[in-house]
């Protein structure tokens, strides 16, 4: 029986997270870590939970396919694993559907995960590259960073939906965050992080890492929805002196990933 295999990348938000939900711009880049879904169409007794179950039910595919999901994207770390999962599943399960229909279905799954999703994650996962996204429309953006170091501040206790709900009343900060994304450069990372802290989406472990990166001459920010009860997911760290950053990471034994930015979006693979 023929398998359909689809891979979808993760993402980091360089600027504009949370504010993008309220119509302000965000700058987002695909990363070279992927989630892959393999589908074999046949009656199946496989049992799933969480977002995979929701997606299968939503797409009318429960018990109709065998599913194999592999991923090198950490879950719940702000790297777009839910958008990669939703996109790869829709593309693999409904390969004949029109693009508009695929997008609509991914949005339903993302909304289930985010509460109210801006669409930025599903757009970058689909398109790849680096984009400026606002209110459902997007253009290719300059990619000043080709590589990035992501330091793991720990998995958030909260879901993206919890964090989006928690900041819903703090509307005064969104336009200020949005302004940073309008003419983004690496230099704005520090200010962006301060605004995210003011918004209340950065927990103590992440702040501790970020202050140390800053004290050593670099800058860092969270790059997804964040979290305050425990970790805040991955922290994007940039530094004029890469050796110094590397030493700081080694000394503190922080888990980290080195990623390339701007790779391709979702694609069908040959099995
Ligand atoms: C999550 O990666 C980004 C948020 O802005 C939510 C969204 O845009 O849907 C927090």
Coordinates of C-alpha atoms and ligand atoms in Angstrom, one line a residue:
X1 CA 0.0 0.0 0.0
X2 CA 1.4 3.4 -1.0
X3 CA 2.4 5.8 1.8
X4 CA 2.1 9.5 1.7
X5 CA 4.9 11.2 3.6
X6 CA 4.9 14.9 4.4
X7 CA 7.5 16.9 6.3
X8 CA 6.9 20.4 7.8
X9 CA 9.5 22.7 9.5
X10 CA 9.3 24.4 12.9
X11 CA 9.7 28.2 13.3
X12 CA 10.9 30.9 15.5
X13 CA 9.3 34.3 15.9
X14 CA 12.0 37.0 15.7
X15 CA 9.5 39.8 16.6
X16 CA 5.9 40.4 17.2
X17 CA 4.6 37.3 19.1
X18 CA 1.2 37.8 20.9
X19 CA 0.8 41.3 19.3
X20 CA 0.3 39.4 15.9
X21 CA -2.9 37.9 17.3
X22 CA -4.3 41.4 17.5
X23 CA -3.4 42.4 13.9
X24 CA 0.1 43.8 14.4
X25 CA 3.0 42.6 12.3
X26 CA 5.4 39.8 13.2
X27 CA 8.7 38.6 11.7
X28 CA 9.0 34.8 11.6
X29 CA 11.5 32.3 10.1
X30 CA 11.4 28.6 9.4
X31 CA 14.1 26.5 11.0
X32 CA 15.8 23.3 9.8
X33 CA 14.1 21.0 12.3
X34 CA 11.1 19.1 11.0
X35 CA 8.1 17.0 11.9
X36 CA 7.2 14.1 9.4
X37 CA 3.9 12.4 9.0
X38 CA 3.6 9.1 7.1
X39 CA 0.1 8.0 6.2
X40 CA -0.9 4.5 4.9
X41 CA -4.6 4.4 3.9
X42 CA -6.0 1.2 5.5
X43 CA -8.5 0.3 8.3
X44 CA -6.6 0.9 11.5
X45 CA -7.0 0.3 15.2
X46 CA -4.3 2.8 16.2
X47 CA -5.3 4.9 19.2
X48 CA -4.2 8.6 19.5
X49 CA -4.7 11.3 22.0
X50 CA -4.4 15.1 22.2
X51 CA -3.9 17.2 19.0
X52 CA -3.4 14.1 16.8
X53 CA -6.7 12.7 17.8
X54 CA -8.4 16.0 17.4
X55 CA -7.0 16.4 13.9
X56 CA -7.9 12.9 12.9
X57 CA -11.5 13.3 14.1
X58 CA -11.7 16.8 12.5
X59 CA -10.5 15.5 9.2
X60 CA -12.9 12.5 9.3
X61 CA -9.9 10.0 9.2
X62 CA -10.1 8.2 12.5
X63 CA -9.6 4.5 12.0
X64 CA -9.1 5.0 8.3
X65 CA -5.3 5.3 8.2
X66 CA -2.1 4.1 9.8
X67 CA -0.1 7.1 11.0
X68 CA 3.6 7.4 11.8
X69 CA 4.8 10.7 13.3
X70 CA 8.5 11.5 13.7
X71 CA 9.8 14.8 14.9
X72 CA 13.0 16.5 15.9
X73 CA 11.0 19.5 17.0
X74 CA 10.7 19.8 20.8
X75 CA 7.0 20.0 21.8
X76 CA 5.7 23.1 23.6
X77 CA 8.9 25.0 23.2
X78 CA 7.7 27.9 21.0
X79 CA 9.1 26.2 17.9
X80 CA 5.8 25.7 16.1
X81 CA 5.4 22.0 16.7
X82 CA 1.6 22.2 16.7
X83 CA 1.5 24.1 13.4
X84 CA 4.0 21.6 11.9
X85 CA 1.9 18.7 13.1
X86 CA -1.4 20.2 11.9
X87 CA 0.1 21.1 8.5
X88 CA 1.8 17.8 7.9
X89 CA -1.3 15.9 8.9
X90 CA -3.7 17.9 6.7
X91 CA -1.2 17.7 3.7
X92 CA -0.7 13.9 4.2
X93 CA -4.3 13.0 4.9
X94 CA -6.0 15.2 2.3
X95 CA -3.4 15.5 -0.5
X96 CA -6.0 16.2 -3.2
X97 CA -7.7 19.1 -1.2
X98 CA -7.3 22.6 -2.6
X99 CA -4.8 24.9 -0.8
X100 CA -7.6 27.1 0.6
X101 CA -9.3 24.0 2.1
X102 CA -6.0 22.8 3.6
X103 CA -5.3 26.2 5.1
X104 CA -8.8 26.3 6.6
X105 CA -8.4 22.9 8.2
X106 CA -5.0 23.7 9.6
X107 CA -6.5 26.9 11.1
X108 CA -9.2 24.9 12.9
X109 CA -6.5 22.6 14.4
X110 CA -4.3 25.6 15.3
X111 CA -7.3 27.4 16.9
X112 CA -7.9 24.4 19.0
X113 CA -4.3 24.6 20.2
X114 CA -3.9 28.4 20.5
X115 CA -7.5 29.4 21.5
X116 CA -7.3 32.2 19.0
X117 CA -4.4 31.8 16.5
X118 CA -3.1 34.6 14.3
X119 CA -2.1 32.3 11.5
X120 CA 1.5 33.2 11.6
X121 CA 2.8 29.8 12.6
X122 CA 0.8 27.9 10.0
X123 CA 1.9 30.4 7.3
X124 CA 5.6 30.1 8.0
X125 CA 5.3 26.3 8.3
X126 CA 3.6 26.2 4.8
X127 CA 5.8 28.8 3.1
X128 CA 9.2 28.5 4.7
X129 CA 11.8 31.2 4.5
X130 CA 11.5 34.4 6.5
X131 CA 8.2 36.4 6.4
X132 CA 6.7 39.6 7.6
X133 CA 3.1 38.5 8.5
X134 CA 0.2 40.7 9.4
X135 CA -3.6 39.9 9.4
X136 CA -3.3 36.8 7.2
X137 CA -1.1 38.5 4.6
X138 CA 2.6 38.1 4.3
X139 CA 5.7 39.1 2.3
X140 CA 9.2 37.6 2.2
X141 CA 11.4 39.5 4.7
X142 CA 15.1 40.0 4.8
X143 CA 16.8 37.3 6.8
X144 CA 19.6 39.1 8.8
X145 CA 20.2 35.9 10.9
X146 CA 21.2 32.8 8.9
X147 CA 21.8 30.7 12.0
X148 CA 20.6 30.9 15.6
X149 CA 21.4 29.5 19.0
X150 CA 18.3 28.5 20.9
X151 CA 18.7 27.9 24.6
X152 CA 16.2 25.7 26.3
X153 CA 14.6 27.5 29.3
X154 CA 12.4 24.5 30.0
X155 CA 9.0 23.4 28.8
X156 CA 6.2 25.7 29.8
X157 CA 3.5 24.3 32.1
X158 CA 1.0 26.4 30.2
X159 CA -0.3 25.8 26.7
X160 CA -0.2 28.4 23.9
X161 CA -3.9 28.8 24.5
X162 CA -3.3 29.6 28.2
X163 CA -0.7 32.2 27.4
X164 CA -2.8 33.8 24.6
X165 CA -5.7 34.0 27.0
X166 CA -3.6 35.4 29.9
X167 CA -2.4 38.4 27.9
X168 CA -5.8 39.2 26.2
X169 CA -6.5 42.2 28.5
X170 CA -3.1 43.8 28.0
X171 CA -3.9 45.6 24.8
X172 CA -1.7 48.7 25.4
X173 CA 1.6 46.8 24.9
X174 CA 0.6 45.2 21.5
X175 CA 1.1 48.2 19.3
X176 CA 4.5 48.8 20.9
X177 CA 5.6 45.2 20.2
X178 CA 4.1 45.5 16.7
X179 CA 6.2 48.6 16.0
X180 CA 9.4 46.6 16.6
X181 CA 8.4 44.2 13.9
X182 CA 7.7 47.0 11.4
X183 CA 11.4 47.7 10.8
X184 CA 13.1 44.8 12.5
X185 CA 16.7 44.4 13.1
X186 CA 18.7 42.1 15.5
X187 CA 19.4 45.1 17.7
X188 CA 15.7 45.2 18.8
X189 CA 15.8 41.8 20.5
X190 CA 16.6 43.2 23.9
X191 CA 13.7 45.8 23.8
X192 CA 11.3 43.1 22.4
X193 CA 12.2 40.8 25.4
X194 CA 11.6 43.6 27.9
X195 CA 8.1 44.2 26.4
X196 CA 7.4 40.4 26.5
X197 CA 8.4 40.5 30.2
X198 CA 6.1 43.4 30.8
X199 CA 3.4 41.5 29.0
X200 CA 4.0 38.7 31.5
X201 CA 4.9 35.8 29.3
X202 CA 8.5 35.2 30.5
X203 CA 9.2 33.0 33.6
X204 CA 12.1 33.2 36.0
X205 CA 14.3 30.5 34.5
X206 CA 14.2 32.2 31.1
X207 CA 14.8 35.6 32.6
X208 CA 17.9 34.3 34.4
X209 CA 19.3 32.9 31.2
X210 CA 18.5 36.1 29.3
X211 CA 20.1 38.4 32.0
X212 CA 23.3 36.3 31.8
X213 CA 23.4 36.5 28.0
X214 CA 22.9 40.3 28.3
X215 CA 25.6 40.6 31.0
X216 CA 28.1 38.9 28.6
X217 CA 27.4 41.3 25.8
X218 CA 24.6 39.5 23.9
X219 CA 20.8 39.7 23.6
X220 CA 18.1 37.1 24.0
X221 CA 14.4 36.7 23.8
X222 CA 11.8 34.0 24.0
X223 CA 10.5 33.0 20.5
X224 CA 7.0 31.6 21.0
X225 CA 4.0 32.0 23.4
X226 CA 6.2 31.8 26.5
X227 CA 5.2 30.5 30.0
X228 CA 5.6 31.8 33.5
X229 CA 4.9 28.9 35.9
X230 CA 8.0 27.0 34.8
X231 CA 10.0 27.3 31.6
X232 CA 9.2 29.6 28.7
X233 CA 10.4 27.4 25.9
X234 CA 13.3 28.2 23.7
X235 CA 15.2 31.4 24.0
X236 CA 16.8 32.9 20.9
X237 CA 20.3 34.1 21.8
X238 CA 22.5 36.4 19.6
X239 CA 26.0 37.5 20.5
X240 CA 28.7 39.5 18.7
X241 CA 31.2 37.0 20.1
X242 CA 30.0 33.4 19.3
X243 CA 32.8 31.9 21.4
X244 CA 31.8 33.8 24.4
X245 CA 28.2 32.7 24.0
X246 CA 29.3 29.1 23.6
X247 CA 31.4 29.4 26.8
X248 CA 28.5 30.8 28.7
X249 CA 26.3 28.0 27.6
X250 CA 28.9 25.3 28.4
X251 CA 29.6 26.8 31.8
X252 CA 25.9 26.8 32.8
X253 CA 25.3 23.5 31.0
X254 CA 22.2 24.9 29.3
X255 CA 20.6 22.6 26.8
X256 CA 20.6 24.3 23.4
X257 CA 20.0 23.8 19.7
X258 CA 21.9 25.4 16.8
X259 CA 19.4 25.9 14.0
X260 CA 19.6 27.3 10.4
X261 CA 16.9 29.8 9.6
X262 CA 15.0 30.3 6.4
X263 CA 14.7 26.8 5.0
X264 CA 11.8 25.4 3.0
X265 CA 8.1 25.0 4.0
X266 CA 5.9 21.9 4.0
X267 CA 6.6 19.3 1.3
X268 CA 5.7 15.9 0.1
X269 CA 8.6 13.4 0.5
X270 CA 9.1 10.2 -1.5
X271 CA 8.9 7.3 0.9
Ligands
LIG1 C1 2.8 31.4 19.0 O1 3.9 30.8 18.2 C2 2.6 32.8 18.6 C3 1.5 33.5 19.3 O2 1.6 34.9 18.8 C4 0.1 33.0 19.0 C5 -0.3 33.2 17.5 O3 0.2 34.0 16.8 O4 -1.3 32.4 17.1 C6 1.7 33.6 20.8

